[in-house]
mmCIF file of C-alpha atoms in Angstrom:
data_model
loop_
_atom_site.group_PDB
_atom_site.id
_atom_site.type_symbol
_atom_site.label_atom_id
_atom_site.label_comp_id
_atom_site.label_asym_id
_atom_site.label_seq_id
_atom_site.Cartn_x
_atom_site.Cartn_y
_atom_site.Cartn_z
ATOM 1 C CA UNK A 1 78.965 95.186 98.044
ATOM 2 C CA UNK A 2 81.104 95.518 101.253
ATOM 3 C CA UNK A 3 84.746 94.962 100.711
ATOM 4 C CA UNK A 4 86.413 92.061 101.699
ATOM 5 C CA UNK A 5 88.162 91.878 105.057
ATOM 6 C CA UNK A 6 91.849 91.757 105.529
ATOM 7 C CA UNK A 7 93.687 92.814 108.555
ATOM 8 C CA UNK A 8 94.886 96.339 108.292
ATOM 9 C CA UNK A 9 98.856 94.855 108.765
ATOM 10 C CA UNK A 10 101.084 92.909 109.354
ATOM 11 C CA UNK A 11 104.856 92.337 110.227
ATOM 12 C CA UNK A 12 107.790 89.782 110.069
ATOM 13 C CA UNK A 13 111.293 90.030 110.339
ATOM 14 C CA UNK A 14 113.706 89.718 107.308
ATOM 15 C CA UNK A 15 113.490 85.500 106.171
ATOM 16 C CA UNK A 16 110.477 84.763 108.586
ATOM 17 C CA UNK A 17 107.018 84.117 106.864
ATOM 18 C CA UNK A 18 103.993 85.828 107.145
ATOM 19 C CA UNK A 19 100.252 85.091 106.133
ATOM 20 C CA UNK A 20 97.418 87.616 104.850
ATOM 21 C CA UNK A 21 93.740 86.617 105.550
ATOM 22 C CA UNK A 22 90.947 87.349 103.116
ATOM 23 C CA UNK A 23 87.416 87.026 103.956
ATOM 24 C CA UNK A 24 84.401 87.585 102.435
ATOM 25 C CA UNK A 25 80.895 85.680 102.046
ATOM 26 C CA UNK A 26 78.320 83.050 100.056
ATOM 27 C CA UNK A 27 78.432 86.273 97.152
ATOM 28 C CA UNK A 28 81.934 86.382 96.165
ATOM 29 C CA UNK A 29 84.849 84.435 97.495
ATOM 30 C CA UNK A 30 83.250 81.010 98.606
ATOM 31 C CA UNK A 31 81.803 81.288 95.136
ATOM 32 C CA UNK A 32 84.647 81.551 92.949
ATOM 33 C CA UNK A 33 87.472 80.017 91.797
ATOM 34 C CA UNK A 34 88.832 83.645 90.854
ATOM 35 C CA UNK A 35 90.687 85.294 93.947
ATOM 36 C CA UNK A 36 93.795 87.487 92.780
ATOM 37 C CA UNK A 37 96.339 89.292 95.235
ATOM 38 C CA UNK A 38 97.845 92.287 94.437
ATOM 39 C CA UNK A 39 100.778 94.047 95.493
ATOM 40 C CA UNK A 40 100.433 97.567 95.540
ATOM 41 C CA UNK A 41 103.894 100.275 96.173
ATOM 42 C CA UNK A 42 102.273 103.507 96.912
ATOM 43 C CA UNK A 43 102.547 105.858 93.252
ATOM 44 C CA UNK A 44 103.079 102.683 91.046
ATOM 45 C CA UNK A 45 100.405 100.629 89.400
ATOM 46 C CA UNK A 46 99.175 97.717 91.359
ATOM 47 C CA UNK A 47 100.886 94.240 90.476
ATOM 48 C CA UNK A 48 99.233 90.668 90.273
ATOM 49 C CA UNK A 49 100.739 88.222 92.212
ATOM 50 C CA UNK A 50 98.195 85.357 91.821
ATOM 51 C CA UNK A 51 95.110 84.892 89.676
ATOM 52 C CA UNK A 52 92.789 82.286 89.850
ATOM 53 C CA UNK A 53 93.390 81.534 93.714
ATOM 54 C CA UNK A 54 96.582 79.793 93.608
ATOM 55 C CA UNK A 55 98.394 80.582 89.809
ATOM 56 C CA UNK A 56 101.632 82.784 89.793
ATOM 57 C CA UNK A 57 102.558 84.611 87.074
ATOM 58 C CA UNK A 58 105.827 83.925 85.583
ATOM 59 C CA UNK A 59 107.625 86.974 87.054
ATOM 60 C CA UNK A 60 105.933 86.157 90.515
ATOM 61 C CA UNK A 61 108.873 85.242 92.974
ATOM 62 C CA UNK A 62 107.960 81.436 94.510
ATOM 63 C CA UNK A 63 108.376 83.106 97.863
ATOM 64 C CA UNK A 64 104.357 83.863 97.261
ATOM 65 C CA UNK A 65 101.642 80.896 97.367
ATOM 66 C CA UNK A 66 98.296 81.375 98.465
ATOM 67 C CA UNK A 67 95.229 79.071 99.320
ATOM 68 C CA UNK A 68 91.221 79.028 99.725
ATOM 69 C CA UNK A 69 89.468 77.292 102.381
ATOM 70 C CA UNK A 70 85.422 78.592 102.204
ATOM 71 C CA UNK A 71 85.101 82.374 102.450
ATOM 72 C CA UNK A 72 88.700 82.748 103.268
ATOM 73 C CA UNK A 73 91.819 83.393 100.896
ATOM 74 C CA UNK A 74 95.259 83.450 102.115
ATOM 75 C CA UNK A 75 98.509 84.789 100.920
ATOM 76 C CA UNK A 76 101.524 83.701 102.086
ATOM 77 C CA UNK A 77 105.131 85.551 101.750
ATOM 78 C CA UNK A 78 108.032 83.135 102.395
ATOM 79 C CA UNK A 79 111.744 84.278 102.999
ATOM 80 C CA UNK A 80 110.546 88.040 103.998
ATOM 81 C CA UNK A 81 112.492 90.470 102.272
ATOM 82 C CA UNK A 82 113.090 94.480 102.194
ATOM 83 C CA UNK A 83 111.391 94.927 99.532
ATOM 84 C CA UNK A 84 108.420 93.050 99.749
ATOM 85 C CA UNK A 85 107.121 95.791 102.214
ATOM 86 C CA UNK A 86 103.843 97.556 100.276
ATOM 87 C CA UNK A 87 100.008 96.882 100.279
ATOM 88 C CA UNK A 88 98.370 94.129 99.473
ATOM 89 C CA UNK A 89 94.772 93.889 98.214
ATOM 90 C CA UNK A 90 92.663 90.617 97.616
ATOM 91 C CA UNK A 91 90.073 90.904 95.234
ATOM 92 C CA UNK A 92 87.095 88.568 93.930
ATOM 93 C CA UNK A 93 84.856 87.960 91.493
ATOM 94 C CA UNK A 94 81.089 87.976 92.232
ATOM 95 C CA UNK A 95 78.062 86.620 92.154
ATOM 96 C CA UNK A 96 76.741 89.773 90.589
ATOM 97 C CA UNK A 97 79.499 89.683 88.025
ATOM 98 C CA UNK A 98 81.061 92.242 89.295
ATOM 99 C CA UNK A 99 84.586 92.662 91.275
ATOM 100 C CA UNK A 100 85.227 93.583 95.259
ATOM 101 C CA UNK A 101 88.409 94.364 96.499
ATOM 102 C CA UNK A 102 89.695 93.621 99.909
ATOM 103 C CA UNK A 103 90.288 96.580 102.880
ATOM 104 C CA UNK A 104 93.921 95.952 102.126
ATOM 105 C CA UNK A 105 96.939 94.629 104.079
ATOM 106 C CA UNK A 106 99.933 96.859 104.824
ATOM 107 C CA UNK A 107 103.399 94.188 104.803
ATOM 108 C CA UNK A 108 106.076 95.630 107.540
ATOM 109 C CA UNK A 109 109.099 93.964 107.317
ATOM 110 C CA UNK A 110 111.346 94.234 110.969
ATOM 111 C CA UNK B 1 103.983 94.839 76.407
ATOM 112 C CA UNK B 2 100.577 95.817 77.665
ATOM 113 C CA UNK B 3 100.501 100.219 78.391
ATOM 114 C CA UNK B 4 97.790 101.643 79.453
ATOM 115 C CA UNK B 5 97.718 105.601 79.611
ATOM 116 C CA UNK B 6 95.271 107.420 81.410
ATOM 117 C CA UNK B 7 94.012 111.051 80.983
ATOM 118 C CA UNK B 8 91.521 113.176 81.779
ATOM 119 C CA UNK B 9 91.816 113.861 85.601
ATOM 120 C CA UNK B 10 91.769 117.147 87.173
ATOM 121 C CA UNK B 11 90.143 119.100 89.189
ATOM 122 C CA UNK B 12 86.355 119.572 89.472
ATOM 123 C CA UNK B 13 83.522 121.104 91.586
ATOM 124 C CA UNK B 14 80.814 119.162 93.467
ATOM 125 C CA UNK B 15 78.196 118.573 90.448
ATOM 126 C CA UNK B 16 80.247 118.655 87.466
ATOM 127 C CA UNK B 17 81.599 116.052 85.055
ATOM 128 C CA UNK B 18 84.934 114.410 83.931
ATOM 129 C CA UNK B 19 85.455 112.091 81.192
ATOM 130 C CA UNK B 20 88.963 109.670 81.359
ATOM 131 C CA UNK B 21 89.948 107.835 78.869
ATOM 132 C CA UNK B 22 92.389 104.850 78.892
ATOM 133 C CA UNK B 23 94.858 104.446 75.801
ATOM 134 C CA UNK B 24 95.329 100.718 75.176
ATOM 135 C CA UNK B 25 98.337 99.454 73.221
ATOM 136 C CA UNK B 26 100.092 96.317 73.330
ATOM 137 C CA UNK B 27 97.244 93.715 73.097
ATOM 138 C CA UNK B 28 94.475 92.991 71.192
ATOM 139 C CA UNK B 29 92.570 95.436 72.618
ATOM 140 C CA UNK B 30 88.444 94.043 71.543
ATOM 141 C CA UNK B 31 89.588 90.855 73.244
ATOM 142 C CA UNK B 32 89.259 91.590 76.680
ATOM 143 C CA UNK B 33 86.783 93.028 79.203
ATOM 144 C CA UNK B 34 87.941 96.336 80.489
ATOM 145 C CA UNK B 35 88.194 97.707 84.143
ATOM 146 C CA UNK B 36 88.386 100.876 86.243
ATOM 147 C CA UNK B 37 89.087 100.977 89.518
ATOM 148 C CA UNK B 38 89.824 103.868 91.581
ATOM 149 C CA UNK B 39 91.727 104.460 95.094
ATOM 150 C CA UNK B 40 90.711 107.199 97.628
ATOM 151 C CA UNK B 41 93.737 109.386 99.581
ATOM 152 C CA UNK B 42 94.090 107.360 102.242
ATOM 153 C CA UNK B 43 92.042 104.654 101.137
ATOM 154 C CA UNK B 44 92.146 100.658 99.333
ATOM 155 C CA UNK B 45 91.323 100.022 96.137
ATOM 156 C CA UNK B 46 87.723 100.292 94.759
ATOM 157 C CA UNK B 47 86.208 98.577 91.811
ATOM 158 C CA UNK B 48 84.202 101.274 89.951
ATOM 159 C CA UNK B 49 83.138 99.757 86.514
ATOM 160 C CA UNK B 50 83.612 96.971 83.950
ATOM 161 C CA UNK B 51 82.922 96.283 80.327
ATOM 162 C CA UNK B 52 83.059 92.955 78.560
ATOM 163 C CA UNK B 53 84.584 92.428 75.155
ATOM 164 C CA UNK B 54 82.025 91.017 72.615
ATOM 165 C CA UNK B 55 78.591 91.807 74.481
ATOM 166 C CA UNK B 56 79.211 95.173 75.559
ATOM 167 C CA UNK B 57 78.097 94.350 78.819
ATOM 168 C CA UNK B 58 78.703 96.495 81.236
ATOM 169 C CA UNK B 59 78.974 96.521 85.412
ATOM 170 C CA UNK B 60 78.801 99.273 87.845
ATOM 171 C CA UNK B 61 79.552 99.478 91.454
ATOM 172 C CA UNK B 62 76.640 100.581 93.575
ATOM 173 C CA UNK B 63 78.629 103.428 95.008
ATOM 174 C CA UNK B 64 78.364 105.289 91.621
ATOM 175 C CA UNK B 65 75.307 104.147 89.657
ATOM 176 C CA UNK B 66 73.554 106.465 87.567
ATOM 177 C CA UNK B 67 76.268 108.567 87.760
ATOM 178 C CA UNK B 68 79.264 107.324 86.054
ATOM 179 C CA UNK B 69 79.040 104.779 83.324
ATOM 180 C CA UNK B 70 81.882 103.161 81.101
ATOM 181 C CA UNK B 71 81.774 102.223 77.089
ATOM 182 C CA UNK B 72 85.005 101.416 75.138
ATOM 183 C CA UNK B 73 85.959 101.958 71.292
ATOM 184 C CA UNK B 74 87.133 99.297 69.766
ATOM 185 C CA UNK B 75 88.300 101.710 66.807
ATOM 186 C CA UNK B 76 90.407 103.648 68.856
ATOM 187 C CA UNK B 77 91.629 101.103 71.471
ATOM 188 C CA UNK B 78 90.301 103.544 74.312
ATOM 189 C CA UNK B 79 88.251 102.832 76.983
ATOM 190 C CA UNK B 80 85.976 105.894 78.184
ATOM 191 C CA UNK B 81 84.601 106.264 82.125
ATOM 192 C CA UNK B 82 82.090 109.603 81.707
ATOM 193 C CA UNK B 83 81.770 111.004 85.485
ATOM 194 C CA UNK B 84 78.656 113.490 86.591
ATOM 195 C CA UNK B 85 77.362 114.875 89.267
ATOM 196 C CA UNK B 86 80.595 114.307 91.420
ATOM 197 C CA UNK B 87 81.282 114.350 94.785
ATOM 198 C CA UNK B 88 83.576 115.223 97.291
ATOM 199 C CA UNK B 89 84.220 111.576 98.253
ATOM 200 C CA UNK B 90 84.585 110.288 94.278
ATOM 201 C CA UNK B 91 87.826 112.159 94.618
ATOM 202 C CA UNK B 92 90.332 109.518 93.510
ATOM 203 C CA UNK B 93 93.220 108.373 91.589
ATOM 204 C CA UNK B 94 91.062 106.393 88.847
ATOM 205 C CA UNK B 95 93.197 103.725 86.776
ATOM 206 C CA UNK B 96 92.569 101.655 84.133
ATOM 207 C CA UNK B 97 92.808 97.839 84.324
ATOM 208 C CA UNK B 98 92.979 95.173 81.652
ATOM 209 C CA UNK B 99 90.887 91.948 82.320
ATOM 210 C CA UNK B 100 92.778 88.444 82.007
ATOM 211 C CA UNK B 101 89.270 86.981 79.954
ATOM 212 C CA UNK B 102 86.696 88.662 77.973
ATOM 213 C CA UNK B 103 83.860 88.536 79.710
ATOM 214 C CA UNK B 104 85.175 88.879 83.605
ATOM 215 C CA UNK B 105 86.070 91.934 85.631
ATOM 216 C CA UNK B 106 89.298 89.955 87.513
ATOM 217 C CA UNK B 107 91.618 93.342 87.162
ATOM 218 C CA UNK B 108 94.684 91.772 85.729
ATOM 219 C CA UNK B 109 97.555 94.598 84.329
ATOM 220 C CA UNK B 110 97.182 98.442 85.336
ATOM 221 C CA UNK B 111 98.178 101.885 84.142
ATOM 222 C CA UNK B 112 99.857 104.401 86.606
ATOM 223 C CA UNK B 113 96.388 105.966 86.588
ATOM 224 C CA UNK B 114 95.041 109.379 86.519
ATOM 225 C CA UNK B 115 93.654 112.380 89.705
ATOM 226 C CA UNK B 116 90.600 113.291 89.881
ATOM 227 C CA UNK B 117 90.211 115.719 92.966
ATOM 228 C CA UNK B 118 86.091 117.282 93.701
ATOM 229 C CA UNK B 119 86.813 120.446 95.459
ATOM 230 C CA UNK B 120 84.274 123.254 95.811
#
């Protein structure tokens, strides 16, 4: 199972918004209603940000939506701030049952 | 508050074998299906392994079938990934991750997870 694409970063300056692609195929995401984003701070545990393509978790800021459209996931970040600067990893469920992560996104905030 | 503790990592030779073993507190722990996923130096995030709740049903990422395999003790609230015949490139931090269903992978809360480093 190949991972899922993502582009390898990307930047915005503080307050701007900036959207993370997610693309896979017929076998997991275009298949699924369960996409989940994570962010990831090097040496911590990965976080969820949203499960189930578009749900937030309570302690998920509003500043992060997401969407599907086909094979495609995106995350969005609203209202950049410092601290939102990490890596952030799509993942799906399969066809196969099994999981696939995306390549991973690195945020730089300007 | 779900914890999950890892253990088990360390440092290994091409060929041998590692057990981890997650510590699960917090939750009910025979209610959910059971992750690891690991994360190369350098590297994204890999799904290794899954284990469903009830069934027992397990899942294995092609990139280590027939040489790792995951089972979970219900008893003991641990979840168990037994590693042979390593390689170089399964060098890894290896973490444990809680599944929001029973009977899905969908990683959904993490532990700080555990080294594993295949060094001749």
């Amino acid at each position: 199972q190949s991972a899922l694409t993502q582009p390898a970063s990307v930047s915005g300056s503080l307050g701007q918004s900036i959207t993370i692609s997610c693309t896979g195929s017929s076998s997991d995401v275009s298949s699924t209603d369960y996409v989940t984003w994570y962010q990831h701070h090097p040496g911590k545990a990965p976080k969820v940000l949203i499960f189930d393509v578009i749900k937030r978790p309570s302690e998920t800021s509003h500043r992060f939506s997401s969407s599907k459209s086909g094979n495609t996931a995106s995350l969005t970040i609203s209202g950049l701030q410092a601290e939102d600067e990490a890596d952030y990893y799509c993942s799906s469920y399969t066809t196969r049952r099994t999981e696939v992560f995306g390549s991973g996104t690195k945020v730089i905030v300007l | 508050e779900v914890q999950l503790l890892e253990s088990g990592g360390g440092w290994v030779q091409p060929g041998g074998s590692l057990r981890l073993s997650c510590a699960a507190s917090g939750f009910i722990f025979s209610d959910y299906a059971m992750n690891w996923v690991r994360q190369a130096p350098g590297k994204g995030l890999e799904w290794v392994s899954s284990v469903n709740a009830f069934s027992g049903d397990t899942y294995i990422a092609d990139s280590v079938k027939g040489r790792f395999s995951i089972s979970r003790d219900n008893s003991k609230n641990t979840l168990y990934l037994q590693m042979d015949s390593l390689r170089v490139e399964d060098t890894a931090v290896y973490y444990c991750a809680k599944a929001i269903t029973a009977t899905s992978p969908r990683p959904h809360s993490w532990g700080q997870g555990t080294l594993v480093i295949v060094s001749s």
